[in-house]
Coordinates of C-alpha atoms in Angstrom, one line a residue:
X1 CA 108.8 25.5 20.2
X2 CA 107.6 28.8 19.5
X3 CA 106.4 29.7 22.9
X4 CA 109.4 30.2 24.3
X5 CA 109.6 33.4 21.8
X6 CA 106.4 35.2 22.4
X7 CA 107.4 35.5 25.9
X8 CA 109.4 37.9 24.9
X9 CA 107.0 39.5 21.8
X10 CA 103.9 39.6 24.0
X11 CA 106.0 41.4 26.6
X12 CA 107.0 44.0 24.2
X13 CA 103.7 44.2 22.8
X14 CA 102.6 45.3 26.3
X15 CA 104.4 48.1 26.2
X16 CA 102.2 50.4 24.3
X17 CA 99.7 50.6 27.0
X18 CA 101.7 50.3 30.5
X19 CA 102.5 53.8 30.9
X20 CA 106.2 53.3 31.3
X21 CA 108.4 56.5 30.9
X22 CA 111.3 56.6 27.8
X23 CA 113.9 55.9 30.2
X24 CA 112.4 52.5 31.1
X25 CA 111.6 51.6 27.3
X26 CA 115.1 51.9 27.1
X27 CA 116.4 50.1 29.7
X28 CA 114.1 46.9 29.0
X29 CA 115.7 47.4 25.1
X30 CA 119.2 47.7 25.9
X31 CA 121.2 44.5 25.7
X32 CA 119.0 42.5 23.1
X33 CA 120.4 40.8 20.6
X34 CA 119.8 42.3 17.5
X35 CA 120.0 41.0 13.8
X36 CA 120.1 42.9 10.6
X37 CA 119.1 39.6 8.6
X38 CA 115.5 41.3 7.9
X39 CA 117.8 44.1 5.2
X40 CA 118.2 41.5 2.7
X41 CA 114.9 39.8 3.0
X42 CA 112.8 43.3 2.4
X43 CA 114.8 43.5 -1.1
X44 CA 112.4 41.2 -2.5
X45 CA 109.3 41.6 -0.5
X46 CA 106.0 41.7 -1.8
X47 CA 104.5 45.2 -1.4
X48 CA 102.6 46.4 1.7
X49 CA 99.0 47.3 1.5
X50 CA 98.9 49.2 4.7
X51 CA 100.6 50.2 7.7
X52 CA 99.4 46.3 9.3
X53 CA 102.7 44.7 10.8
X54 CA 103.7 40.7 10.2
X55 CA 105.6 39.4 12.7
X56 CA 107.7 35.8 12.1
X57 CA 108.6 34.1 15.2
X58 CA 110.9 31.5 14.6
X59 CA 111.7 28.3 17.0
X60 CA 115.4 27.3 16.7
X61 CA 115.9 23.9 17.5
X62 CA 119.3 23.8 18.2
X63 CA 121.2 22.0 20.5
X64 CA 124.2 25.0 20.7
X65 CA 124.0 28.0 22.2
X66 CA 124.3 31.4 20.3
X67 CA 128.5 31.0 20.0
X68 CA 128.2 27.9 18.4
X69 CA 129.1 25.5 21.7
X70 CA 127.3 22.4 22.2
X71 CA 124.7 22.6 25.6
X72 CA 126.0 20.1 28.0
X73 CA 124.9 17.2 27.0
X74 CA 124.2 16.0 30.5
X75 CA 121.5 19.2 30.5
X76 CA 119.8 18.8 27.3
X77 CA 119.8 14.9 27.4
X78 CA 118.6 14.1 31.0
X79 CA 117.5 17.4 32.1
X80 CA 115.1 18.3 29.2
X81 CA 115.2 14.7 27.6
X82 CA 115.6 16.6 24.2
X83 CA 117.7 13.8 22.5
X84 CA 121.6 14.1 22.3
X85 CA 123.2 16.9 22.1
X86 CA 124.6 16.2 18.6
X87 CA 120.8 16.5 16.5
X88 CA 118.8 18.8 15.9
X89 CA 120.8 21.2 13.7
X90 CA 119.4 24.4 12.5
X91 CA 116.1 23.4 11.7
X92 CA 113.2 26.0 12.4
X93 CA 110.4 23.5 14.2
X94 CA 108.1 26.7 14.6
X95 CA 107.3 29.3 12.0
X96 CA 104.4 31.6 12.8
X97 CA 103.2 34.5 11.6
X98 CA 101.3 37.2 13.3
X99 CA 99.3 39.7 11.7
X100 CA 99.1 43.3 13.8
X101 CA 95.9 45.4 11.8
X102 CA 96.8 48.7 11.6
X103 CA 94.0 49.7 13.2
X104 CA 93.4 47.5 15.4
X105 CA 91.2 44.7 16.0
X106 CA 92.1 40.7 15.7
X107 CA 95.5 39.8 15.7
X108 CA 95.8 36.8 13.1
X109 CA 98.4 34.1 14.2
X110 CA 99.2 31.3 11.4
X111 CA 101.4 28.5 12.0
X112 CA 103.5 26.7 9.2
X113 CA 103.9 23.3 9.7
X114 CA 107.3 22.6 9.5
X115 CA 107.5 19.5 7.5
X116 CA 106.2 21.7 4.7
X117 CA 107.7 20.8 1.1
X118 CA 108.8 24.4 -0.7
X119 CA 110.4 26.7 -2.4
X120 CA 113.3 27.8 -0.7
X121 CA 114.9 31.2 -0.9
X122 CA 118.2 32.2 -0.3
X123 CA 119.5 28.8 0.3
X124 CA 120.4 26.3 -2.5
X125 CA 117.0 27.7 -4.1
X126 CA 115.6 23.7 -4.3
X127 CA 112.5 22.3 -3.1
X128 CA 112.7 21.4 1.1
X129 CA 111.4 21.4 4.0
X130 CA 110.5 24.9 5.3
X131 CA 112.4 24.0 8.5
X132 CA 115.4 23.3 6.7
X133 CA 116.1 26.4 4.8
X134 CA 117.9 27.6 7.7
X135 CA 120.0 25.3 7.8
X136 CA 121.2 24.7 4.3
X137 CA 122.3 28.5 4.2
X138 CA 124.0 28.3 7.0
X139 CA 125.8 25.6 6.5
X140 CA 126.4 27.0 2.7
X141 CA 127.3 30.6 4.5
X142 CA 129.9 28.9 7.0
X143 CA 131.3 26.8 4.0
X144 CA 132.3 30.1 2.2
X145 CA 133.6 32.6 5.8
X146 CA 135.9 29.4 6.7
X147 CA 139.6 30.2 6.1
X148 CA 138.7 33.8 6.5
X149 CA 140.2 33.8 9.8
X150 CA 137.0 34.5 12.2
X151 CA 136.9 33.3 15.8
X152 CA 134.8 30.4 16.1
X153 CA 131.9 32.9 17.8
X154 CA 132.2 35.3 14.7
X155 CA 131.7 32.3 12.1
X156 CA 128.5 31.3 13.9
X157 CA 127.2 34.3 14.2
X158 CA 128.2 35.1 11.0
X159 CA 126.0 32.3 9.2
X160 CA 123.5 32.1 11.3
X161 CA 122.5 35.6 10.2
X162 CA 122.6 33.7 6.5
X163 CA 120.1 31.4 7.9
X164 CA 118.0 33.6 9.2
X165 CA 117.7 35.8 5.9
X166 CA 116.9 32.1 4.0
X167 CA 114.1 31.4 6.3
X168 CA 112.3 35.0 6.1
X169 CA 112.4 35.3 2.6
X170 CA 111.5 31.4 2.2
X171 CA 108.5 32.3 4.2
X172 CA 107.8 36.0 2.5
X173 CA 107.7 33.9 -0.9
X174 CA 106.0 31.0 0.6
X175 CA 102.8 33.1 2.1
X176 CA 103.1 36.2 -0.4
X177 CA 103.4 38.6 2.3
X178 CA 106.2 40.9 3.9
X179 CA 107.9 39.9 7.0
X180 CA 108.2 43.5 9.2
X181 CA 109.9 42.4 12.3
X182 CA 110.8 38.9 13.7
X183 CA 112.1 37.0 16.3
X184 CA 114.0 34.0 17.2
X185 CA 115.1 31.9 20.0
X186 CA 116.7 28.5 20.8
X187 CA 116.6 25.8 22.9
X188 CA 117.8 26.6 25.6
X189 CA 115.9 30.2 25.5
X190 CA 112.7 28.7 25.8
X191 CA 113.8 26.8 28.4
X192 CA 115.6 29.7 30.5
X193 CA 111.9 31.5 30.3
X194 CA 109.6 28.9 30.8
X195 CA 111.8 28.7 33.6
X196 CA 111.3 32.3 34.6
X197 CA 107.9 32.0 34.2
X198 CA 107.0 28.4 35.8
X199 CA 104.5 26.7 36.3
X200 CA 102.3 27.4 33.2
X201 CA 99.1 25.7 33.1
X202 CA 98.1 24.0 29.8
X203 CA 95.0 21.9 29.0
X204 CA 94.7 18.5 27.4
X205 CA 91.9 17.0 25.5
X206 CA 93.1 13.5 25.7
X207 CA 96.0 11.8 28.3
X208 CA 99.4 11.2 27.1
X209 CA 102.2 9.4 27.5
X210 CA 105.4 9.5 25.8
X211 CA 107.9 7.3 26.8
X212 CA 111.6 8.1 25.6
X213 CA 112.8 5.3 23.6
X214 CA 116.9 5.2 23.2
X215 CA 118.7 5.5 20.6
X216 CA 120.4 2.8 18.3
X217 CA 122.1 2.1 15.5
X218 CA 118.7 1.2 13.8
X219 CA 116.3 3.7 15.4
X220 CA 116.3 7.2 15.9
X221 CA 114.8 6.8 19.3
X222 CA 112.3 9.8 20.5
X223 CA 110.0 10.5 22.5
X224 CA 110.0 13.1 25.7
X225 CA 108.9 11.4 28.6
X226 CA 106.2 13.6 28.9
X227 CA 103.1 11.8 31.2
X228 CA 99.8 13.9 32.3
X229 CA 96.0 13.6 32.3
X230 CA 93.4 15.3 30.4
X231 CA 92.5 18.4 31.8
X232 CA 94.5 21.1 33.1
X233 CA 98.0 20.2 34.3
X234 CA 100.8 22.6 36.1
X235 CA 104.0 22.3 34.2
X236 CA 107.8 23.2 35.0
X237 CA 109.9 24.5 32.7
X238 CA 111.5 20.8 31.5
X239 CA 107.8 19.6 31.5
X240 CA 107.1 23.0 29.3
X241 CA 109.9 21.7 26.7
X242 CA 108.5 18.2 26.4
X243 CA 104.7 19.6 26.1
X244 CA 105.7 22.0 22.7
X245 CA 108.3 18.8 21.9
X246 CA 106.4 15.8 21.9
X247 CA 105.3 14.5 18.2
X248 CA 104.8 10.4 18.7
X249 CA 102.4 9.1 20.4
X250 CA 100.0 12.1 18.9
X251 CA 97.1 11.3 16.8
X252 CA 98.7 13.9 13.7
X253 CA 102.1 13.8 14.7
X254 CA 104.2 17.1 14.1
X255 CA 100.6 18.6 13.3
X256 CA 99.4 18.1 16.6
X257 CA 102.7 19.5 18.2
X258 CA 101.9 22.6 16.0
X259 CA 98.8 23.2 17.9
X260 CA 100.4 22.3 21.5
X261 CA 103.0 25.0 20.8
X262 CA 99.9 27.3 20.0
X263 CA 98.2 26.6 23.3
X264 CA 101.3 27.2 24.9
X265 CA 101.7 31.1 24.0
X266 CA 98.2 31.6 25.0
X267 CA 98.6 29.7 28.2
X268 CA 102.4 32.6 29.0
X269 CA 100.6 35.3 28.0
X270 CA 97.1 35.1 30.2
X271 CA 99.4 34.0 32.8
X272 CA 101.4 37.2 32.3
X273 CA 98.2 39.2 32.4
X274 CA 96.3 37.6 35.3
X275 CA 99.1 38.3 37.6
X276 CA 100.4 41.9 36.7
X277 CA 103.6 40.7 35.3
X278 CA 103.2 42.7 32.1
X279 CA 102.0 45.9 34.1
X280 CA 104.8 45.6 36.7
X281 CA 108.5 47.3 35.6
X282 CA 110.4 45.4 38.1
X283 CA 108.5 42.1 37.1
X284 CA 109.2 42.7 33.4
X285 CA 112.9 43.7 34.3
X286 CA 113.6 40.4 35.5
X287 CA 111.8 38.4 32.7
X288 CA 114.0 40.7 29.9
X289 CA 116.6 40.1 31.9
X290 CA 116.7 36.0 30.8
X291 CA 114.7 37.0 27.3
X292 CA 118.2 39.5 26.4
X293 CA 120.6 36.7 26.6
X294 CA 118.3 34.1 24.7
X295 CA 116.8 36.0 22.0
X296 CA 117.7 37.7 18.8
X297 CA 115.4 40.1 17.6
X298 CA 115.8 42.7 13.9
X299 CA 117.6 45.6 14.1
X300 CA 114.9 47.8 13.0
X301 CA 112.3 46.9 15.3
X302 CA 111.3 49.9 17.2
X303 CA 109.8 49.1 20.6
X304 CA 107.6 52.7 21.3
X305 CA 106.2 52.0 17.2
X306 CA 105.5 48.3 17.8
X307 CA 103.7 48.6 21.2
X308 CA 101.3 51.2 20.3
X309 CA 99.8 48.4 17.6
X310 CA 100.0 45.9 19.7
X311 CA 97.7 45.5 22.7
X312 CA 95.2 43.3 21.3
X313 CA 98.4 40.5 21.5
X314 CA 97.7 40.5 25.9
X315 CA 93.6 41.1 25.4
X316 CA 92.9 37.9 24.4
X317 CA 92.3 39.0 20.8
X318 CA 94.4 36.7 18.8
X319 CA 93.7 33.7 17.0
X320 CA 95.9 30.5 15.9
X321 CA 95.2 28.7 13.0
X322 CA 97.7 26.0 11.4
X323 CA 97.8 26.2 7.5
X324 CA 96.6 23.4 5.5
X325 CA 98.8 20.5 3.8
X326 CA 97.1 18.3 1.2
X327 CA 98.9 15.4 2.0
X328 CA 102.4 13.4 2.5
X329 CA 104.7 12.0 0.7
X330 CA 108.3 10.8 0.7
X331 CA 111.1 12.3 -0.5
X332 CA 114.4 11.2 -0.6
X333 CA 113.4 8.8 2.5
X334 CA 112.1 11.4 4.6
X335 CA 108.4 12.3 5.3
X336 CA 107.1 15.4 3.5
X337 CA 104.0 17.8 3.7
X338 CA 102.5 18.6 0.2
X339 CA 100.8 21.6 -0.3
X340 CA 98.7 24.1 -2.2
X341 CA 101.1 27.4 -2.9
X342 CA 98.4 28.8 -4.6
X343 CA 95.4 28.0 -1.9
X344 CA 98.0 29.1 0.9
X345 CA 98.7 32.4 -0.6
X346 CA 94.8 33.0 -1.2
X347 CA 94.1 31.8 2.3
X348 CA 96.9 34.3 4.0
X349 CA 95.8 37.4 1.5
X350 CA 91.6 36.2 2.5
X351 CA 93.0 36.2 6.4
X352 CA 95.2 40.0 6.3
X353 CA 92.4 41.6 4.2
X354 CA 94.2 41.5 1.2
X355 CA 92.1 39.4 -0.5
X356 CA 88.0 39.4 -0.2
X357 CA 87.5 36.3 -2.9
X358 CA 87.0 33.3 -0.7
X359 CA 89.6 30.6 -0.8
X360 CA 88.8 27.5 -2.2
X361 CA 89.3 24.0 -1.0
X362 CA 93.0 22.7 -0.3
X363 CA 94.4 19.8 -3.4
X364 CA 93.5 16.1 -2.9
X365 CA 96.6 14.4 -0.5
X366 CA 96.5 12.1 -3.5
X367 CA 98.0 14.8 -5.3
X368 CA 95.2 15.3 -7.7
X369 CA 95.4 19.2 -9.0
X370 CA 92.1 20.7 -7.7
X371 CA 89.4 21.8 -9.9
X372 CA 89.4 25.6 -11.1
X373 CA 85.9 25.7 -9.6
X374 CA 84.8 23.6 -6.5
X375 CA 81.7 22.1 -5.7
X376 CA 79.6 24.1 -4.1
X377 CA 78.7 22.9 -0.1
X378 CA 74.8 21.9 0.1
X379 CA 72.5 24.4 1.4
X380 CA 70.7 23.8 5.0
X381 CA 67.3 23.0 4.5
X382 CA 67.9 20.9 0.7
X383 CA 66.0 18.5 0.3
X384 CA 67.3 14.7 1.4
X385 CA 70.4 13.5 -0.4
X386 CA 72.5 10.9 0.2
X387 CA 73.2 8.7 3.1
X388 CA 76.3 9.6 4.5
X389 CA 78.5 7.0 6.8
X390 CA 80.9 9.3 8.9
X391 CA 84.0 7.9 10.2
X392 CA 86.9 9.2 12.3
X393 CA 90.3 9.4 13.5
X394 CA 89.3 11.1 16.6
X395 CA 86.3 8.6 17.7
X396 CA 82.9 8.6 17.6
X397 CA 82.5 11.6 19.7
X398 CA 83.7 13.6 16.4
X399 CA 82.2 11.2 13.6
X400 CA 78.8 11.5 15.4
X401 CA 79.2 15.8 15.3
X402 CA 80.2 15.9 11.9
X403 CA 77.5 13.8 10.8
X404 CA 74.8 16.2 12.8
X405 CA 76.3 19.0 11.0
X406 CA 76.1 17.0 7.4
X407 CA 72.2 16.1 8.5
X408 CA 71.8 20.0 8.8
X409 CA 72.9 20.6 5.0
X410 CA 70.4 18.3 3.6
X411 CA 72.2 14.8 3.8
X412 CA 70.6 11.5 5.4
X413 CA 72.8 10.4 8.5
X414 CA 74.4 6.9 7.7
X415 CA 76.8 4.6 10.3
X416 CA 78.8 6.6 12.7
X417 CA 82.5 5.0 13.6
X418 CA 86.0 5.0 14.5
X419 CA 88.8 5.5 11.8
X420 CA 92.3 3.9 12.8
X421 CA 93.8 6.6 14.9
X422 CA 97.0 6.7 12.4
X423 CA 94.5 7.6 9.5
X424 CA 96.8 10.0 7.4
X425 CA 94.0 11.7 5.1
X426 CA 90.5 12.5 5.0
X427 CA 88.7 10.3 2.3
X428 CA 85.2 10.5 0.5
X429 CA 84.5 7.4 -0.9
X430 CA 81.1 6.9 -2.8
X431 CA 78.6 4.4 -4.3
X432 CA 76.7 4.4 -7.6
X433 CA 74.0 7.5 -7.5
X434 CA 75.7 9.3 -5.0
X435 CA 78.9 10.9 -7.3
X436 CA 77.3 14.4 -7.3
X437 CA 76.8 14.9 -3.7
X438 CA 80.1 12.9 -2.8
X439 CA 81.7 15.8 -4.9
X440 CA 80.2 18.5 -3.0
X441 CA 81.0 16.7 0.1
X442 CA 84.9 16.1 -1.0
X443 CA 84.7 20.2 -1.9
X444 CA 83.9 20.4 2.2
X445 CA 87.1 18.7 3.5
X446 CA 89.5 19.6 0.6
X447 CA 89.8 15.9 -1.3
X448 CA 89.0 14.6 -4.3
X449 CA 86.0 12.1 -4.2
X450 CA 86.6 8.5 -5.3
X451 CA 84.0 5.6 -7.0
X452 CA 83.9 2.2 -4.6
X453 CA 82.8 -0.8 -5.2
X454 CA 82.7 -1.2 -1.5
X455 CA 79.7 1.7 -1.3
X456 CA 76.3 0.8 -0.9
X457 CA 74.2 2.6 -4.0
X458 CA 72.9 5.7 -3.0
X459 CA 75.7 6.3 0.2
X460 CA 78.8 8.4 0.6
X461 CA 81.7 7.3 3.3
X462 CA 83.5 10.0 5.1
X463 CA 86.6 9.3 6.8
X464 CA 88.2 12.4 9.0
X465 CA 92.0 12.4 9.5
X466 CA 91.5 15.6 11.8
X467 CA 88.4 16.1 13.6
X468 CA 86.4 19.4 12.3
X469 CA 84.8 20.1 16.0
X470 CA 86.3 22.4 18.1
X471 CA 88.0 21.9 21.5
X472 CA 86.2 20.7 24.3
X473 CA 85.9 23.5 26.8
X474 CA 88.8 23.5 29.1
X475 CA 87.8 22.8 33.4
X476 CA 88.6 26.7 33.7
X477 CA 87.1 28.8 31.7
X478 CA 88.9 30.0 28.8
X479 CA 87.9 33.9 27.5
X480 CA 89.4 32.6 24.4
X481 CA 86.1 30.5 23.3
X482 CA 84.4 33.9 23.4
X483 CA 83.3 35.8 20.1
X484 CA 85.8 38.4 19.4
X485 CA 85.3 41.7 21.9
X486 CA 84.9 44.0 18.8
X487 CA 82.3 42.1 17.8
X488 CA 83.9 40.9 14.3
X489 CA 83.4 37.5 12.7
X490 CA 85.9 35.0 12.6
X491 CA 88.1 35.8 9.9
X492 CA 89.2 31.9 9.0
X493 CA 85.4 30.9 9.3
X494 CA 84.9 28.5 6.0
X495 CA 88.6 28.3 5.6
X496 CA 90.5 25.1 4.9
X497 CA 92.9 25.2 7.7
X498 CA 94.6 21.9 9.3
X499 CA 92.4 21.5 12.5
X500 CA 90.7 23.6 15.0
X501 CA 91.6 26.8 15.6
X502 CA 93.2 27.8 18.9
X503 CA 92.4 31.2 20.7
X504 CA 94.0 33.3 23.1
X505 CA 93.1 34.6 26.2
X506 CA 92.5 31.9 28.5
X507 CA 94.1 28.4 28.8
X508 CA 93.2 26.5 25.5
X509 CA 92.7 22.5 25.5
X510 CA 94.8 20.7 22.8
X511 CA 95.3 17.2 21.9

């Protein structure tokens, strides 16, 4: 859902570069709904390196608009097929982060998946989802302002801007770095610009189709109706909604929406660029003019400061990646992410420069504690190890690349297959001889390595949840695939991140 909010960022962004006098600055500023929820969160921030700037954008999914009324229920359910009108509550379905250098160069993008099990701040201070800790202060905020006699507007407002404080500082602690500006929108904000910016092109590896299934009293129903081919398909703005919505029917679930609503910002901004929107005043007044009543941005965000460190958002120059989870479990009968704290704050300090020690592998999704030191990755050119069978989620197509790679770093190529496409975690399985390079190999994917009877002597079995290979190229071009245009490496290269990485500039292909 978070597509719907850099509409609005990248148009800012823009700014910087556009030539536009004070006067029309001003006029594009005026009228946005500010927030002074970032005060609270910057009490307890870690400490700032440099002048770099992170920006949180932050996907609402909520069914009310921003005076606490329910959309028409005819609207959200049949127009947008988004479910009734009554779920949805204040949970934050997208949480990304970008990374503005201070000087320049690649803008770093990293989504939180929002299933995430963490620490929360600000809220009840207990272990949840990272999507929920919006809610639960909001809720806890409301509980305490009832019986203070505000309107029914004031009270929402009121504890939403608890909510919002919860969520930045859940994510500040979460990633070990300070949030400098954010933005949020809703529902119905991302569809009021998709709509103002229809159709967006987007690019799909695989076909889809997700058929909405009712709800009753003993399923939650889902699915968003959402039917088109691989390739490159037009959308409208309802279409838009269901492409950044749709979670069944999708190889990894929620993790594979994270990348769709990835795709999605880079697919609003080149279209921005290629026609002249972002260059055009009168184009741009018309887009802020649906972006002011849908989304709340901080008080102190300062739109001359932020644009002159912010071109590289519209030049192509920025890079998604999705943090890693180490597995799932179930808590209190819901579904879970587990994760690494540690490895995620290592990989986000590696990422903004904070950190030059490489990160190390992400903890087993058994939920075996990683070793302090991991085993090192086979050199290319080592003599021949073991024979290794490669297996995976995403077909043969991606077990047969992984297996060429593995041949490179010294190991004998064993059976290619499929994995069941539900497969939940990558496994390394092994046979007797083969424990030492089965180790190495687990150190590669992030896993722990585990003894099999089932293992011929002297093989290793790889099974891949999430295929390691990158996109296939899209039917247009995307400038995206490119190396970066200053020239610098990829800053996630080696990094244990959950699936490919997705970059800007062109019109990325997704699953």
């Amino acid at each position: 859902m978070a597509g719907r909010t850099l509409a609005c960022t990248v148009s800012v962004a823009v700014l910087g570069a556009s030539g536009f006098t004070w006067y029309e600055y001003r006029s594009l500023d005026d009228g946005m709904i500010k927030s002074g929820a970032l005060s609270e969160a910057k009490k307890n921030a870690p400490a700032h390196l440099d002048k770099s700037v992170n920006l949180l954008l932050i996907g609402l999914d909520s069914r009310k608009d921003m005076d606490g009324n329910d959309l028409p229920k005819q609207f959200v359910e049949d127009e947008l097929h988004a479910g009734s009108s009554e779920i949805g509550g204040y949970n934050t379905n997208a949480l990304i982060v970008l990374h503005i250098p201070a000087n320049g160069g690649k803008v770093t993008a990293l989504s939180v998946p929002r299933d995430d099990y963490v620490q929360t701040v600000g809220a009840d201070g207990k272990m949840h989802k990272i999507k929920e800790a919006y809610g639960i202060a909001k809720e806890a905020a409301e509980a305490k302002l009832t019986g203070k006699g505000l309107s029914k507007a004031d009270l929402e407002r009121q504890s939403r801007e608890a909510g919002r404080s919860a969520t930045i500082q859940t994510v500040q602690s979460f990633l070990d770095v300070p949030i400098d500006h954010f933005a949020e929108v809703n529902l119905i904000g991302f569809y009021d610009i998709a709509k103002a910016v229809e159709p967006i092109q987007v690019c799909l590896n695989h076909p889809v189709d997700d058929p909405i299934i009712a709800r009753t009293a003993t399923h939650e129903g889902g699915g968003t109706g959402l039917k088109l081919p691989a390739g490159i398909s037009s959308l409208d703005a309802a279409q838009a909604l269901s492409f950044v919505r749709q979670r069944h029917h999708l190889t990894n679930g929620d993790l594979d929406r994270t990348h769709r609503q990835q795709a999605f910002i880079s697919s609003v901004e080149y279209k921005l660029k290629q026609q002249g929107i972002l260059n055009d005043f009168g184009q741009m007044q018309k887009l802020f003019g649906v972006v002011k009543k849908d989304v709340v941005i901080d008080n102190e965000w300062n739109i001359l400061d932020f644009a002159q460190q912010a071109p590289n958002l519209t030049g192509g120059n920025v890079e998604f990646n999705t943090l890693p989870i180490t597995g799932f479990k179930t808590v209190g009968g819901q579904e879970v992410n587990t994760v690494n704290p540690d490895l995620i704050k290592k990989i986000v300090r590696q990422l903004f420069n904070r950190d030059q020690t490489p990160a190390a592998p992400a903890q087993a999704a058994s939920g075996a504690a990683p070793s302090e030191t991991a085993a090192p990755t086979p050199s290319a050119g080592a003599a021949p190890k073991s024979v290794v069978d490669v297996n995976a989620a995403a077909g043969a197509g991606a077990a047969s690349t992984e297996s060429k790679a593995l041949v490179e770093l010294g190991y004998q190529a064993g059976r290619i297959g499929d994995a069941p496409a539900r497969t939940r975690a990558t496994t390394v399985t092994y046979g007797s001889g083969a424990k030492a390079d089965a180790q190495a190999l687990a150190g590669r994917y992030g896993v722990t390595a585990v003894p099999s009877s089932a293992v011929a002597a002297g093989h290793v079995v790889v099974t891949l949840a999430v295929t390691r290979t990158p996109s296939p190229t899209p039917a247009a071009p995307s400038a995206g695939a490119s190396a970066p245009a200053d020239g610098s490496a990829d800053p996630a290269a080696g990094l244990p991140m959950q699936g490919p990485a997705v970059k800007a500039g062109g019109i990325p292909c997704v699953d």
